[in-house]
Tab-separated table of C-alpha atoms and ligand atoms in Angstrom:
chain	number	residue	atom	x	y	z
A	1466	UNK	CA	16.311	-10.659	4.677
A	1467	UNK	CA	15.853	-10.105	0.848
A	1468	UNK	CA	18.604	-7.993	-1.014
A	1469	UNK	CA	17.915	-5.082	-2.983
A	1470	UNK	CA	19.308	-7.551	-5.741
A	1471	UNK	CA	16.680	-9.887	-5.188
A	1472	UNK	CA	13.801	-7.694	-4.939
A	1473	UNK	CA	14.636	-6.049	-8.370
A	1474	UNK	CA	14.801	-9.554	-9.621
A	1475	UNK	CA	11.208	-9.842	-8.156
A	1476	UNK	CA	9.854	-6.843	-9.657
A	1477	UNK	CA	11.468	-7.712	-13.078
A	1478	UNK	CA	9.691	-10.748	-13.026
A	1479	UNK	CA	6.332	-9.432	-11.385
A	1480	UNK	CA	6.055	-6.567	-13.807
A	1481	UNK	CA	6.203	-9.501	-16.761
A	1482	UNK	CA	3.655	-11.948	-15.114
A	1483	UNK	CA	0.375	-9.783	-14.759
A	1484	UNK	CA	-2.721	-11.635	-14.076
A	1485	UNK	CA	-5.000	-11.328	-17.631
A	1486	UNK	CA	-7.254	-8.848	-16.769
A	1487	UNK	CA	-10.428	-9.339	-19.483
A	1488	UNK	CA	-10.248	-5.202	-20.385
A	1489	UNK	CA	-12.808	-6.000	-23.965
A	1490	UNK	CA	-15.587	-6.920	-21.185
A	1491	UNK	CA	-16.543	-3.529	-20.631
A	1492	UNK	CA	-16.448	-2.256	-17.277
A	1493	UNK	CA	-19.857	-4.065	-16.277
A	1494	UNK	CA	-20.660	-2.632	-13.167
A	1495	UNK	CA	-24.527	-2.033	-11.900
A	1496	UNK	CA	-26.102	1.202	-10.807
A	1497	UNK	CA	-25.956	-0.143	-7.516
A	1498	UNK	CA	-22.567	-1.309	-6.988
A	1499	UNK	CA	-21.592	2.165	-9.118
A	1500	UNK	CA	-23.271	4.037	-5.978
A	1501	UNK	CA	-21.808	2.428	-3.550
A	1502	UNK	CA	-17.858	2.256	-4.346
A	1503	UNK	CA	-17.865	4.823	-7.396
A	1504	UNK	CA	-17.033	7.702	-5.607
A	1505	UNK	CA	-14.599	5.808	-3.159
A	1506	UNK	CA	-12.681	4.206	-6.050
A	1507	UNK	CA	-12.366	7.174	-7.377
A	1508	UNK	CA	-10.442	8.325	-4.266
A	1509	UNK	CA	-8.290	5.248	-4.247
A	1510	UNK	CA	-7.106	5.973	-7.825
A	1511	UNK	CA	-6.163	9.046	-6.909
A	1512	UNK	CA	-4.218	7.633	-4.093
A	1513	UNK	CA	-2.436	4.932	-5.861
A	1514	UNK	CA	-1.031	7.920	-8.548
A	1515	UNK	CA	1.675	9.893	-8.161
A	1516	UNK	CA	5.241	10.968	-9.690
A	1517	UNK	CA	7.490	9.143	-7.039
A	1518	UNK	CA	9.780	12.329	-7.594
A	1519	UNK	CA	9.687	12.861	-3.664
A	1520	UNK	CA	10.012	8.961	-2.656
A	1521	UNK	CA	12.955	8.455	-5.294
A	1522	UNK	CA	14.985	11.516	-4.125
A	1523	UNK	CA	14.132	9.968	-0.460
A	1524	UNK	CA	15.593	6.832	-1.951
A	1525	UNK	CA	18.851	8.008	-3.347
A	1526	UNK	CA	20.258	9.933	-0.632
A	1527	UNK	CA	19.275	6.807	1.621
A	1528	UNK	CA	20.764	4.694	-0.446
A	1529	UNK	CA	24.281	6.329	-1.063
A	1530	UNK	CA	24.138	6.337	2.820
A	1531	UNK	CA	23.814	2.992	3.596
A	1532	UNK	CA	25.809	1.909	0.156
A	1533	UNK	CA	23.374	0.541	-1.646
A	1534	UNK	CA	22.838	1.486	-4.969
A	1535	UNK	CA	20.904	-1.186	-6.524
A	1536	UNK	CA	17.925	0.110	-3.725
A	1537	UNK	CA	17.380	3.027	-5.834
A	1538	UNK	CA	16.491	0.669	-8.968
A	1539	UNK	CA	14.597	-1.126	-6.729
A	1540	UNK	CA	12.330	1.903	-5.827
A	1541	UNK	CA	12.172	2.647	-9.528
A	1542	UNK	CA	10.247	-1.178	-9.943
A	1543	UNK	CA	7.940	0.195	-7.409
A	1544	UNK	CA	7.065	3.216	-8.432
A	1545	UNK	CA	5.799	2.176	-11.878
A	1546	UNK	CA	4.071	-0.663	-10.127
A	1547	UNK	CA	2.119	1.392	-8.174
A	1548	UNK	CA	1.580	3.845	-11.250
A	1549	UNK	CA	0.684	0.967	-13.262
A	1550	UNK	CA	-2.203	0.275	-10.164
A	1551	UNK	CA	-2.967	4.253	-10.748
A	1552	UNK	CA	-3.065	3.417	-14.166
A	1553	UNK	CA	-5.026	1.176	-14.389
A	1554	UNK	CA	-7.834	2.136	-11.666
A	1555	UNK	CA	-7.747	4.724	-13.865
A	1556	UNK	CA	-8.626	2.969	-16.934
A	1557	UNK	CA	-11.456	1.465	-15.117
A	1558	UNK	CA	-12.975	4.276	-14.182
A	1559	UNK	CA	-12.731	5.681	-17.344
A	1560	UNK	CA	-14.741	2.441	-18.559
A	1561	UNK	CA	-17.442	2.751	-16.075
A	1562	UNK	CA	-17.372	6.796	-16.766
A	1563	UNK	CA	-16.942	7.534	-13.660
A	1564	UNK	CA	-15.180	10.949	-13.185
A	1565	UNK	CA	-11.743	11.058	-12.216
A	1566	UNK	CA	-10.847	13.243	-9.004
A	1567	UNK	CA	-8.093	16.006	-8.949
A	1568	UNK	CA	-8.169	16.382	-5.265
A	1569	UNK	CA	-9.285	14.289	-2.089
A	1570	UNK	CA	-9.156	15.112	1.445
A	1571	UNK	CA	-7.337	11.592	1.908
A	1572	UNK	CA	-5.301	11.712	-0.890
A	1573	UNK	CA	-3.615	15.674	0.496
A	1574	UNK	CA	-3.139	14.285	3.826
A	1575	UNK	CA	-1.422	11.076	2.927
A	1576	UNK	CA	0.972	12.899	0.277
A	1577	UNK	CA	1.882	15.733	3.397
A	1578	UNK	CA	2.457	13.446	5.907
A	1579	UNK	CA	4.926	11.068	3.209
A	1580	UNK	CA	6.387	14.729	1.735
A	1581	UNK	CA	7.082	15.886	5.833
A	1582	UNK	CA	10.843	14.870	5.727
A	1583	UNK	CA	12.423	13.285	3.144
A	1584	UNK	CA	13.920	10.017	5.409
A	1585	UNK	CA	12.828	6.314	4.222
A	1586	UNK	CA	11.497	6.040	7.733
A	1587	UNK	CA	9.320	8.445	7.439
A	1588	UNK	CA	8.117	7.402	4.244
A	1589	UNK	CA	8.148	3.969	5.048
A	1590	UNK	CA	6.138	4.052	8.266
A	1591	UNK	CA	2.239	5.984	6.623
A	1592	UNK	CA	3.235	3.835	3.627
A	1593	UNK	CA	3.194	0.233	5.358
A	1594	UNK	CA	-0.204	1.441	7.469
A	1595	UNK	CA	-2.121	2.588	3.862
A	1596	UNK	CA	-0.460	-0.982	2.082
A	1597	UNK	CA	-2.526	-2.721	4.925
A	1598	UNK	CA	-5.183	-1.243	4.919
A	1599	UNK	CA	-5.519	-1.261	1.227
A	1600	UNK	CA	-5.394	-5.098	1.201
A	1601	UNK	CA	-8.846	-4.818	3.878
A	1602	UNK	CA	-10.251	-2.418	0.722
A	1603	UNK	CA	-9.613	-4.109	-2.407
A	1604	UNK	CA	-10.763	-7.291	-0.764
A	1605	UNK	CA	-13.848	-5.571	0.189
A	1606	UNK	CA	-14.269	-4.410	-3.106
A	1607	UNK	CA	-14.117	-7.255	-4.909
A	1608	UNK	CA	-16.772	-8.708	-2.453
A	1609	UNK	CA	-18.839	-5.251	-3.947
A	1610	UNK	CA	-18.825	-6.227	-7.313
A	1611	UNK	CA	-19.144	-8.651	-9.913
A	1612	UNK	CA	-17.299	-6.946	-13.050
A	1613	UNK	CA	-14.959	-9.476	-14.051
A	1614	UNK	CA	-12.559	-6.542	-14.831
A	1615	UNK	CA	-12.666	-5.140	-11.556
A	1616	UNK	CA	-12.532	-8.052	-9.803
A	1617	UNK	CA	-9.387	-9.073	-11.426
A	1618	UNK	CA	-7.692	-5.406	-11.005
A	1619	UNK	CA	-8.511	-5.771	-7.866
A	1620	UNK	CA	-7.175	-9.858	-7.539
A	1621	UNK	CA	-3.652	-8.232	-9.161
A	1622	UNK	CA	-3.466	-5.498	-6.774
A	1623	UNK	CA	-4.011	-7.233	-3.778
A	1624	UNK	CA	-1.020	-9.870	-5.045
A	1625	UNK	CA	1.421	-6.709	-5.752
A	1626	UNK	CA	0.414	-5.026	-2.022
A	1627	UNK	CA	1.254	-8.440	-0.449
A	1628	UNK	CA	4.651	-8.063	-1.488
A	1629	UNK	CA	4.915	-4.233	-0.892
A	1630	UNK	CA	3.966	-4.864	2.999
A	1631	UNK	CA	7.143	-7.054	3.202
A	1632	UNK	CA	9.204	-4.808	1.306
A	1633	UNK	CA	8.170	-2.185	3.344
A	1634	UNK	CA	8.469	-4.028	7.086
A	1635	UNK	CA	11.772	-5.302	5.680
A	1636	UNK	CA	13.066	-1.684	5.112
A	1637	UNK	CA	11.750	-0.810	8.638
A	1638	UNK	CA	13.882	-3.827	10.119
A	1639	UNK	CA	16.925	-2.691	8.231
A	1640	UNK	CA	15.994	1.218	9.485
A	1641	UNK	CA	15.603	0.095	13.406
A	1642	UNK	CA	18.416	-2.916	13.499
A	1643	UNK	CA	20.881	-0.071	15.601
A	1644	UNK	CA	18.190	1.746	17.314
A	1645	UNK	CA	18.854	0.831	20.505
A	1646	UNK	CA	16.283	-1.572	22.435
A	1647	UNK	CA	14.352	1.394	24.474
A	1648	UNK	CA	14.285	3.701	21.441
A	1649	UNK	CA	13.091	1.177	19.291
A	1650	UNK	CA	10.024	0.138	21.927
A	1651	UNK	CA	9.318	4.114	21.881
A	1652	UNK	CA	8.973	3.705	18.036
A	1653	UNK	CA	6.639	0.741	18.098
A	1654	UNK	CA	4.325	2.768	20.542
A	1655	UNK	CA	4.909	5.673	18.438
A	1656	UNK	CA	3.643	3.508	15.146
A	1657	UNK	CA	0.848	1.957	17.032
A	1658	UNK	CA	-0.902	5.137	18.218
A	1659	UNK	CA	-0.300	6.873	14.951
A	1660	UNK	CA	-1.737	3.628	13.007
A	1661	UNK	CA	-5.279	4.898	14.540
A	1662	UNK	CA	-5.046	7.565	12.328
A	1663	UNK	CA	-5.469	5.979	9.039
A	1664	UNK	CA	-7.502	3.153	10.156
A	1665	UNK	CA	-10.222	5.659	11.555
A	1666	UNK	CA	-10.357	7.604	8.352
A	1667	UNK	CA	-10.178	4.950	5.788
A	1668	UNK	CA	-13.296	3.981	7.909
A	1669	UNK	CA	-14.775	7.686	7.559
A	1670	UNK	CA	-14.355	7.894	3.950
A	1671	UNK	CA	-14.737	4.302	2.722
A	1672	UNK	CA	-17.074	2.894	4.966
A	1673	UNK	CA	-20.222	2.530	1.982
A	1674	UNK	CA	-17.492	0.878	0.216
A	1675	UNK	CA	-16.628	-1.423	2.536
A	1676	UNK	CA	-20.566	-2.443	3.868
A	1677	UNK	CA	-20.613	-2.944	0.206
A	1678	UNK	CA	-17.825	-5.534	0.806
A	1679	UNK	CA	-19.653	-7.279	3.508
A	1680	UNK	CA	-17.240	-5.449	6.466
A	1681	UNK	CA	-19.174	-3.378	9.564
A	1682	UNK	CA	-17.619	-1.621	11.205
A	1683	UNK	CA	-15.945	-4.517	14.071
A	1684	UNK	CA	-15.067	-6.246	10.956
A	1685	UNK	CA	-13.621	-3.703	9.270
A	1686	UNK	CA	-11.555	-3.165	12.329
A	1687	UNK	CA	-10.360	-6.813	13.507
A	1688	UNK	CA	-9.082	-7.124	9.821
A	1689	UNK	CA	-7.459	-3.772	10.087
A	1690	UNK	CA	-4.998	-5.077	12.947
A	1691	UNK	CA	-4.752	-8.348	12.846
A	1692	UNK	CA	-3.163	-7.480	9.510
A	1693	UNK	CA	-1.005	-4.440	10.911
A	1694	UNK	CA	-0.053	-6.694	13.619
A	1695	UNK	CA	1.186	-9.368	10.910
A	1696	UNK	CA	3.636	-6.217	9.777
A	1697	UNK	CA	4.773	-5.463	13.425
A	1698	UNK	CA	5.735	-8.896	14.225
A	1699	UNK	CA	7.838	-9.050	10.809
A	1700	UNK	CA	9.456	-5.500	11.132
A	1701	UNK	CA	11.819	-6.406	14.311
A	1702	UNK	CA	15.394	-6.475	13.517
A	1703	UNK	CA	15.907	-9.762	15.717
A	1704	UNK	CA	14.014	-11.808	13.230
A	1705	UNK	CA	16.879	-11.800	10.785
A	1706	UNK	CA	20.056	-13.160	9.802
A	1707	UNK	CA	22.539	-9.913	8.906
B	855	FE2	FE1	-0.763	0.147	-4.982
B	856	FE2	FE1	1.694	-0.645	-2.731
């Protein structure tokens, strides 16, 4: 199990070694890839920005409960990492002028169900499923496209999420080590019902996106739990030395 200690270290060090990404290319993106994952993207950016006002207040109360303070720095790391995604999705679709949304269906419903109840868990839980399922997307986009820029953005991105998915199933390990054995199974189930959810409408709103990427549909959906599963089998408690 990785301490909060060494994540932070992690982050430190990720946050220093980015991946060049060749910005003075230009966005160089063709009308036809532009139609096909413009609007989507456009989505995702929205997605990947926000304040981290509600996840850090989350954080801190968690973290004075289980006394440990150094998890609160650690959420700090991620935030800006995942505002520095926002950031600089953002950047590339100012390049490739396409407009920046305000609002997305998606976007509402992932930010109510993370806002319900300010508990880790409940962050955690939507947060690990979208992680996933954004690795299946930016690997589908970089299939869509041959911008250098974007395919690098979307290279660094995938490299950050990799690590966010253990951070997150780590958390979840720590969260359910004293659940006991039956109420733990009920969460599982729980997880694995609700994990529909998202898959089904990253589907409905992405899906020209990823057919860009090469995915169909079965695809699309193998990928989408076999990597899920990959989480499930790393969040049990027994796993781990404490
Ligand atoms: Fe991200
Ligand atoms: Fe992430």
């Amino acid at each position: 199990m990785t301490t909060s200690d060494e994540w932070y270290t992690y982050y430190k060090a990720n946050a220093e070694f980015q991946l060049e990404i060749p910005w003075k290319h230009g966005a160089e993106i063709t009308e036809d890839e532009q139609n096909a994952i413009a609007d989507s993207l456009a989505a995702w950016q929205l997605g990947e920005t926000s304040d981290g006002l509600h996840l850090l207040a989350a954080a801190k109360n968690y973290a004075q409960r289980i006394k440990d303070p150094k998890y609160v720095d650690v959420i700090e790391l991620f935030i800006k990492e995942e505002q520095r995604h926002g950031g600089d999705l953002g950047r590339f679709l100012d390049l490739a002028q396409i407009p920046r949304l305000q609002r997305n269906w998606g976007d509402t419903l992932f930010r109510k169900i993370r806002y319900a109840i300010p508990a880790m868990e409940i962050w955690t839980t939507p947060v690990i499923m979208v992680e996933t399922l954004a690795l299946v997307y930016y690997k589908a986009i970089q299939n869509a496209t041959n911008s250098p820029v974007l395919k690098q953005l979307c290279q660094q991105i995938l490299r950050d999420e990799v690590k966010h998915i253990r951070f997150q199933y780590e958390r979840l390990a720590v969260i359910h080590k004293n659940r006991p054995a039956c109420l733990r199974k009920l969460t599982y189930l729980i997880q694995y019902f609700f994990y529909y959810v998202p898959v089904i409408l990253v589907w409905i709103g992405h899906h020209r996106a990823l057919r860009a990427g090469g995915h169909s549909f079965k695809t699309y959906w193998r990928d989408a739990w076999v990597k899920m599963n990959f989480a499930w089998q790393r969040m049990k408690p027994e796993r781990y030395q404490w």
